[in-house]
Short mmCIF file of C-alpha atoms and ligand atoms in Angstrom, two decimals:
data_model
loop_
_atom_site.label_atom_id
_atom_site.label_comp_id
_atom_site.label_asym_id
_atom_site.label_seq_id
_atom_site.Cartn_x
_atom_site.Cartn_y
_atom_site.Cartn_z
CA MET A 1 23.05 19.36 7.93
CA ALA A 2 21.75 17.02 5.52
CA ARG A 3 19.02 17.86 2.72
CA PRO A 4 16.02 18.81 4.78
CA ILE A 5 13.57 16.42 2.92
CA ILE A 6 12.16 13.82 5.29
CA SER A 7 9.16 11.39 5.56
CA VAL A 8 7.89 11.51 9.08
CA ILE A 9 6.17 8.22 10.15
CA ASP A 10 3.47 8.62 12.92
CA THR A 11 3.32 5.13 14.35
CA SER A 12 0.58 5.98 16.59
CA ALA A 13 -1.63 6.73 13.36
CA LEU A 14 -0.36 3.19 12.14
CA LYS A 15 -1.67 1.63 15.39
CA ASN A 16 -4.82 3.72 15.17
CA ASN A 17 -5.62 2.46 11.64
CA LEU A 18 -4.99 -1.17 12.48
CA LYS A 19 -7.41 -0.88 15.38
CA ILE A 20 -10.08 0.86 13.38
CA ILE A 21 -9.90 -1.91 10.66
CA ARG A 22 -10.27 -4.49 13.60
CA ASN A 23 -13.41 -2.76 14.66
CA ILE A 24 -14.70 -2.73 10.93
CA VAL A 25 -14.19 -6.44 10.63
CA PRO A 26 -13.88 -7.92 14.13
CA LYS A 27 -14.37 -11.61 13.03
CA SER A 28 -11.59 -11.47 10.38
CA HIS A 29 -7.98 -11.94 10.98
CA ILE A 30 -5.67 -9.36 9.43
CA TRP A 31 -2.88 -9.65 6.90
CA SER A 32 -1.32 -6.38 7.20
CA VAL A 33 -0.17 -5.59 3.64
CA ILE A 34 3.60 -4.35 3.44
CA LYS A 35 4.62 -4.92 0.01
CA ALA A 36 6.45 -2.12 -1.90
CA ASN A 37 8.50 -1.24 1.36
CA ALA A 38 5.22 -0.87 3.16
CA TYR A 39 3.79 1.48 0.75
CA GLY A 40 6.94 3.60 0.84
CA HIS A 41 6.78 4.00 4.63
CA GLY A 42 9.80 1.78 5.22
CA ILE A 43 9.17 -1.72 6.20
CA HIS A 44 12.33 -2.20 8.62
CA LYS A 45 11.20 0.87 10.69
CA ILE A 46 7.34 0.42 10.79
CA TRP A 47 6.67 -3.42 11.00
CA LYS A 48 6.95 -3.36 14.84
CA SER A 49 4.35 -0.82 14.86
CA LEU A 50 2.12 -3.42 13.44
CA SER A 51 2.99 -6.16 15.58
CA GLN A 52 -0.74 -6.58 16.65
CA THR A 53 -1.53 -7.82 13.20
CA ASP A 54 -2.24 -11.53 12.61
CA GLY A 55 0.26 -11.78 9.92
CA PHE A 56 2.01 -9.71 7.19
CA ALA A 57 1.51 -10.01 3.49
CA LEU A 58 4.23 -9.10 0.99
CA LEU A 59 5.97 -9.79 -2.23
CA GLU A 60 9.59 -9.92 -1.76
CA ILE A 61 11.05 -12.94 -0.16
CA SER A 62 13.85 -10.86 1.21
CA ASP A 63 11.37 -8.83 3.43
CA ALA A 64 9.92 -12.20 4.68
CA ILE A 65 13.24 -13.39 5.81
CA PHE A 66 14.01 -9.92 7.42
CA LEU A 67 10.79 -10.34 9.46
CA ARG A 68 11.56 -14.10 10.49
CA LYS A 69 15.23 -13.07 11.47
CA LYS A 70 13.53 -10.40 13.69
CA ASN A 71 11.82 -13.33 15.33
CA PHE A 72 8.35 -12.46 13.91
CA LYS A 73 6.43 -15.88 14.33
CA LYS A 74 3.22 -15.09 13.03
CA PRO A 75 2.14 -16.15 9.55
CA ILE A 76 3.75 -14.41 6.38
CA LEU A 77 2.13 -14.49 3.21
CA LEU A 78 3.75 -14.08 -0.14
CA LEU A 79 1.14 -12.38 -2.35
CA GLU A 80 2.44 -13.81 -5.57
CA GLY A 81 3.90 -17.11 -4.30
CA PHE A 82 6.97 -17.94 -5.79
CA PHE A 83 8.64 -17.01 -8.95
CA HIS A 84 11.17 -19.85 -9.34
CA SER A 85 11.52 -23.36 -7.74
CA ASP A 86 14.73 -22.08 -6.16
CA GLU A 87 12.66 -20.09 -3.60
CA LEU A 88 10.87 -23.15 -2.29
CA LYS A 89 13.79 -23.99 -0.10
CA ILE A 90 13.62 -20.71 1.66
CA ILE A 91 9.82 -20.88 1.89
CA ASP A 92 10.15 -24.10 3.61
CA LYS A 93 12.92 -23.03 5.93
CA TYR A 94 11.16 -19.75 6.94
CA ARG A 95 7.53 -21.41 6.92
CA LEU A 96 5.88 -18.86 4.52
CA THR A 97 2.35 -19.11 3.35
CA ILE A 98 2.33 -18.76 -0.43
CA VAL A 99 -0.35 -17.76 -3.04
CA VAL A 100 -0.60 -20.36 -5.81
CA HIS A 101 -1.93 -19.00 -8.79
CA SER A 102 -0.71 -21.05 -11.76
CA GLU A 103 -0.51 -24.71 -12.63
CA TRP A 104 3.28 -24.61 -13.04
CA GLN A 105 3.51 -23.56 -9.28
CA ILE A 106 1.26 -26.45 -8.26
CA GLU A 107 3.50 -28.95 -10.28
CA THR A 108 6.76 -27.59 -8.80
CA ILE A 109 5.43 -27.89 -5.21
CA ALA A 110 4.40 -31.49 -5.91
CA LYS A 111 8.12 -32.22 -7.07
CA THR A 112 9.84 -30.71 -3.93
CA ASN A 113 10.66 -32.14 -0.67
CA PHE A 114 9.51 -30.03 2.42
CA SER A 115 10.20 -30.37 6.06
CA SER A 116 6.44 -30.22 6.64
CA PRO A 117 3.48 -29.51 4.45
CA LEU A 118 3.06 -25.84 3.28
CA ASN A 119 0.11 -23.82 3.69
CA ILE A 120 -1.18 -22.20 0.53
CA TYR A 121 -3.60 -19.62 -0.78
CA LEU A 122 -5.41 -20.74 -4.06
CA LYS A 123 -6.09 -17.69 -6.05
CA ILE A 124 -9.24 -17.45 -7.89
CA ASN A 125 -9.30 -15.17 -10.99
CA ASN A 126 -12.43 -13.02 -10.44
CA GLY A 127 -12.74 -11.22 -13.82
CA MET A 128 -9.71 -8.92 -13.44
CA ASN A 129 -7.70 -11.39 -15.52
CA ARG A 130 -4.51 -10.93 -13.82
CA LEU A 131 -3.63 -13.81 -11.60
CA GLY A 132 -5.55 -16.99 -10.51
CA PHE A 133 -7.43 -19.87 -11.68
CA ASN A 134 -10.84 -19.73 -13.43
CA ILE A 135 -13.52 -20.37 -10.88
CA LYS A 136 -14.85 -23.07 -13.16
CA HIS A 137 -11.80 -25.29 -12.53
CA ILE A 138 -11.48 -24.70 -8.77
CA TYR A 139 -12.98 -28.25 -7.74
CA LYS A 140 -10.63 -29.90 -10.14
CA ILE A 141 -7.66 -28.13 -8.86
CA PHE A 142 -8.67 -28.75 -5.32
CA GLU A 143 -8.77 -32.22 -6.10
CA ARG A 144 -5.22 -32.35 -7.36
CA LEU A 145 -3.98 -30.39 -4.37
CA ARG A 146 -5.37 -32.83 -1.93
CA GLN A 147 -3.39 -35.60 -3.66
CA ILE A 148 -0.05 -33.50 -2.94
CA LYS A 149 1.24 -34.58 0.41
CA ASN A 150 3.46 -31.36 0.58
CA ILE A 151 0.37 -29.12 0.76
CA GLY A 152 -1.13 -28.33 4.19
CA MET A 153 -3.87 -25.76 4.75
CA ILE A 154 -5.52 -24.48 1.56
CA THR A 155 -7.35 -21.28 1.86
CA LEU A 156 -9.41 -19.78 -1.07
CA MET A 157 -8.39 -16.29 -2.10
CA SER A 158 -9.65 -13.56 -4.57
CA HIS A 159 -8.84 -10.08 -5.30
CA PHE A 160 -11.55 -7.62 -6.59
CA TYR A 161 -11.54 -4.75 -8.82
CA PHE A 162 -15.08 -3.42 -8.00
CA ALA A 163 -14.99 -2.89 -4.06
CA LYS A 164 -17.61 0.04 -4.09
CA ASN A 165 -20.01 -1.98 -6.33
CA LYS A 166 -22.04 -3.75 -3.55
CA LYS A 167 -23.97 -5.77 -6.07
CA LYS A 168 -21.29 -7.17 -8.11
CA PHE A 169 -19.14 -7.95 -4.90
CA ALA A 170 -22.18 -9.91 -3.45
CA LEU A 171 -22.59 -11.84 -6.49
CA TYR A 172 -18.97 -12.85 -6.91
CA SER A 173 -18.38 -13.79 -3.31
CA LYS A 174 -21.52 -15.71 -3.34
CA ASN A 175 -19.86 -18.16 -5.97
CA ILE A 176 -16.77 -18.44 -3.77
CA PHE A 177 -18.79 -18.89 -0.41
CA ARG A 178 -20.48 -21.77 -2.18
CA ILE A 179 -17.25 -23.34 -3.09
CA LYS A 180 -15.76 -22.60 0.39
CA LYS A 181 -18.77 -24.50 2.04
CA LYS A 182 -18.64 -27.47 -0.21
CA ILE A 183 -14.94 -27.85 0.40
CA GLY A 184 -14.78 -26.60 4.07
CA CYS A 185 -11.96 -24.11 3.86
CA GLN A 186 -11.14 -20.71 4.88
CA CYS A 187 -11.25 -17.75 2.45
CA SER A 188 -9.62 -14.24 1.93
CA LEU A 189 -11.38 -11.74 -0.20
CA SER A 190 -11.24 -7.97 0.89
CA SER A 191 -8.66 -5.56 0.56
CA SER A 192 -8.94 -2.07 1.66
CA GLY A 193 -11.98 -0.98 -0.42
CA SER A 194 -14.14 -4.08 0.26
CA ILE A 195 -13.32 -3.93 4.02
CA LEU A 196 -14.82 -0.32 3.94
CA TRP A 197 -17.68 -0.90 1.64
CA ASN A 198 -18.40 -4.64 2.06
CA PRO A 199 -17.70 -5.11 5.86
CA ASN A 200 -20.30 -7.66 6.18
CA ILE A 201 -18.68 -10.24 3.84
CA LYS A 202 -17.45 -12.99 6.02
CA CYS A 203 -13.75 -13.33 5.33
CA ASP A 204 -11.75 -15.37 7.52
CA TRP A 205 -8.89 -13.23 6.56
CA VAL A 206 -8.75 -9.65 5.20
CA ARG A 207 -5.86 -8.03 3.46
CA PRO A 208 -5.83 -4.27 3.85
CA GLY A 209 -2.95 -2.13 2.47
CA ILE A 210 -3.62 1.48 1.88
CA ILE A 211 -6.05 2.26 4.51
CA LEU A 212 -3.42 1.03 7.18
CA TYR A 213 -1.53 4.10 6.03
CA GLY A 214 -4.48 6.34 6.12
CA VAL A 215 -4.96 6.79 2.27
CA SER A 216 -7.97 6.35 0.22
CA PRO A 217 -8.39 3.32 -1.78
CA THR A 218 -10.52 5.18 -4.36
CA GLY A 219 -8.18 7.94 -4.73
CA GLN A 220 -10.59 10.41 -3.07
CA TRP A 221 -9.96 11.41 0.53
CA LYS A 222 -13.61 12.12 1.06
CA ASP A 223 -14.39 8.59 0.45
CA ILE A 224 -12.56 7.83 3.93
CA ALA A 225 -12.84 11.14 5.71
CA TYR A 226 -15.60 9.79 7.87
CA THR A 227 -13.52 6.75 9.10
CA ASN A 228 -11.03 8.20 11.48
CA LEU A 229 -8.36 6.56 9.49
CA LEU A 230 -5.27 8.89 9.96
CA PRO A 231 -2.58 9.61 7.41
CA VAL A 232 0.73 8.11 8.60
CA MET A 233 3.29 9.63 6.29
CA THR A 234 4.07 13.48 6.54
CA LEU A 235 6.50 14.63 3.62
CA LYS A 236 8.28 17.62 4.95
CA SER A 237 11.10 19.90 3.78
CA LYS A 238 12.34 23.30 4.22
CA ILE A 239 12.87 26.55 2.31
CA ILE A 240 16.50 26.66 1.19
CA SER A 241 16.52 29.91 -0.70
CA ILE A 242 14.33 32.89 -1.27
CA GLN A 243 13.74 35.03 -4.59
CA ASN A 244 12.29 38.39 -4.97
CA ILE A 245 10.85 38.65 -8.49
CA GLU A 246 9.40 41.51 -10.48
CA SER A 247 6.34 41.84 -12.51
CA GLY A 248 6.76 39.83 -15.85
CA ASP A 249 9.43 37.45 -14.42
CA SER A 250 9.10 33.72 -14.95
CA ILE A 251 9.63 30.73 -12.81
CA GLY A 252 11.39 27.59 -13.23
CA TYR A 253 11.69 25.19 -16.32
CA GLY A 254 9.71 26.20 -19.42
CA ALA A 255 8.69 29.51 -17.66
CA LYS A 256 5.36 27.83 -16.87
CA TYR A 257 4.43 30.59 -14.41
CA ILE A 258 4.87 34.24 -15.18
CA SER A 259 4.19 36.67 -12.32
CA LYS A 260 1.92 39.54 -12.92
CA ILE A 261 3.19 41.34 -9.64
CA LYS A 262 6.33 41.60 -7.51
CA LYS A 263 6.44 38.54 -5.52
CA ARG A 264 8.49 36.84 -2.84
CA ILE A 265 9.06 33.13 -3.58
CA GLY A 266 10.52 30.13 -1.59
CA ILE A 267 12.74 27.50 -3.01
CA VAL A 268 11.77 24.14 -1.39
CA ALA A 269 14.14 21.21 -1.18
CA CYS A 270 11.58 18.62 -2.80
CA GLY A 271 11.48 17.58 -6.29
CA TYR A 272 10.44 14.72 -8.54
CA ALA A 273 13.57 12.89 -7.82
CA ASP A 274 12.30 12.56 -4.19
CA GLY A 275 8.97 11.19 -5.32
CA TYR A 276 7.02 14.42 -5.61
CA PRO A 277 4.81 14.04 -8.78
CA ARG A 278 6.35 16.25 -11.66
CA HIS A 279 2.95 16.49 -12.83
CA ALA A 280 1.61 18.41 -10.00
CA PRO A 281 0.42 21.71 -11.73
CA ASN A 282 1.22 25.34 -10.86
CA GLY A 283 -1.10 26.02 -7.82
CA THR A 284 -0.73 22.79 -6.08
CA PRO A 285 -1.02 23.31 -2.21
CA VAL A 286 1.81 23.20 0.33
CA ILE A 287 2.05 24.59 3.92
CA VAL A 288 4.74 26.94 4.73
CA ASP A 289 4.82 27.42 8.66
CA ASP A 290 1.25 26.58 9.06
CA VAL A 291 0.22 28.98 6.35
CA TYR A 292 -1.46 27.25 3.11
CA THR A 293 0.24 28.45 -0.02
CA ASN A 294 0.86 26.80 -3.24
CA THR A 295 3.52 25.94 -5.86
CA LEU A 296 4.64 28.19 -8.73
CA GLY A 297 5.79 26.75 -12.01
CA ALA A 298 7.15 23.39 -12.94
CA ILE A 299 8.30 20.92 -10.22
CA SER A 300 12.11 20.29 -10.83
CA MET A 301 14.10 17.29 -10.12
CA ASP A 302 15.29 18.50 -6.67
CA MET A 303 13.44 21.57 -5.97
CA MET A 304 10.10 23.44 -6.33
CA MET A 305 9.19 26.89 -5.95
CA VAL A 306 6.37 28.24 -3.63
CA ASP A 307 4.42 31.56 -3.29
CA LEU A 308 5.36 33.57 -0.12
CA THR A 309 2.96 36.42 -0.58
CA PHE A 310 0.94 35.49 2.11
CA CYS A 311 3.65 34.07 4.36
CA PRO A 312 5.45 37.32 5.29
CA LYS A 313 7.27 35.60 8.16
CA ALA A 314 8.75 32.68 6.06
CA LYS A 315 12.39 32.47 5.75
CA ILE A 316 15.20 30.16 4.96
CA GLY A 317 14.64 27.29 7.30
CA SER A 318 10.96 27.45 7.40
CA ASN A 319 9.17 24.18 7.47
CA VAL A 320 7.11 22.88 4.29
CA GLU A 321 4.52 20.30 4.42
CA LEU A 322 4.09 18.55 1.01
CA TRP A 323 1.62 16.13 2.24
CA GLY A 324 0.61 14.54 5.61
CA LYS A 325 -2.22 15.28 8.12
CA ASN A 326 -3.09 18.76 6.57
CA ILE A 327 -2.48 18.22 3.01
CA LYS A 328 -4.03 15.03 1.94
CA ILE A 329 -1.70 12.81 -0.35
CA ASP A 330 -4.95 11.84 -2.22
CA ASP A 331 -5.53 15.54 -3.09
CA ILE A 332 -1.99 16.03 -4.51
CA ALA A 333 -2.32 12.71 -6.19
CA ASN A 334 -5.75 13.87 -7.79
CA ILE A 335 -4.58 16.92 -9.22
CA SER A 336 -1.50 15.24 -10.49
CA GLY A 337 -3.29 12.63 -12.38
CA THR A 338 -2.53 9.75 -10.28
CA ILE A 339 -3.50 8.01 -6.97
CA GLY A 340 -2.00 7.74 -3.39
CA TYR A 341 -0.79 4.30 -3.97
CA GLU A 342 1.59 5.49 -6.65
CA LEU A 343 3.05 8.68 -4.79
CA LEU A 344 3.58 6.53 -1.55
CA SER A 345 5.36 3.59 -3.21
CA LYS A 346 7.61 6.06 -5.47
CA ILE A 347 8.94 7.66 -2.45
CA MET A 348 12.79 7.60 -3.19
CA PRO A 349 15.44 6.15 -1.03
CA ARG A 350 17.18 9.47 -0.67
CA VAL A 351 14.18 10.62 1.46
CA GLN A 352 15.15 9.66 5.02
CA ILE A 353 12.39 8.14 7.11
CA ARG A 354 11.82 9.66 10.45
CA ILE A 355 9.80 7.61 13.12
CA LYS A 356 7.59 9.63 15.39
C1 PLP B 401 -1.87 -5.13 -2.66
C2 PLP B 401 -2.83 -6.15 -2.21
C3 PLP B 401 -3.75 -6.05 -1.18
C4 PLP B 401 -3.89 -4.59 -0.66
O1 PLP B 401 -4.57 -3.90 -1.26
P1 PLP B 401 -5.17 -2.51 -0.91
O2 PLP B 401 -5.92 -1.81 -1.86
O3 PLP B 401 -4.06 -1.66 -0.75
O4 PLP B 401 -5.77 -2.72 0.47
C5 PLP B 401 -4.40 -7.14 -1.08
N1 PLP B 401 -4.39 -8.18 -1.56
C6 PLP B 401 -3.45 -8.25 -2.67
C7 PLP B 401 -3.43 -9.64 -3.39
C8 PLP B 401 -2.85 -7.26 -3.09
O5 PLP B 401 -1.86 -7.61 -4.28
#
């Protein structure tokens, strides 16, 4: 048998989450964001479960080609557009929609021949100062774009960093709506956080990522506990060995845990080289055969140790849930000083994905 760590993907939860998003923003079209290997869920294995989406948004052009080769006919959006003029041939061939965030991209498009005009998303920098054009220059850029025969439909797009701040969101989106009205185009503003906390903002297209996977955009599970969004991934493994230690014995690297009493401990086939956070402290929750218990000592590369004091029936081969329906990835991320986004996207290729 193979090493027992697996990532079990609950496709019914994925479908459920897409439906919930539709109910929250019934008038918007949905770009399901599947960048970073569908947030670690395995793009090749899960994309079909999201086929009710209106389009897929992603970064790597190879993933877009994969979807087209699978005969996916709806729109595909490249969230950072193209990185080099070479890619425009492929973008044209596979009819991809691209984000345009920089002057050089516009001029490169102008110089290229396409089989038919390309739909673009014009990215506005909304104060994150990452990608996009200053809103002050948007009319001028729009004029330039209109002169380029290669460019088809133009959609205004922005990304916010303050989804929970309703006031700020309203202010920034008002500016965009003014431009949208004047130009007469569509717009796409909301990602997960703004879908949940500003559902009344009228976006023609929304771009949910993390909530599709049932994980909180704030890093706090309690913020989405009321939504009926369901965690999609369960990271599972098994106990592969058992140790009985004496009072005063230490556990793991650096002897980070020293037991005051005799203890039975389980060795679990899961470590930081699987994507489990190395910074998870002593006492991080795990479930062994339906019983809540916790880690002891430091997380190793390929293993971790767990307390079996209250799991008398646990034995070699017992099931361990690292995160999933019961132990929320948000909670593991929290106590490890990170967010669910990072843990999901750092699941390593050696963890097999199993579709449920
Ligand atoms: C990643 C990304 C999203 C999705 O963000 P979530 O917070 O996961 O919903 C939306 N838009 C852009 C531009 C992104 O890069």
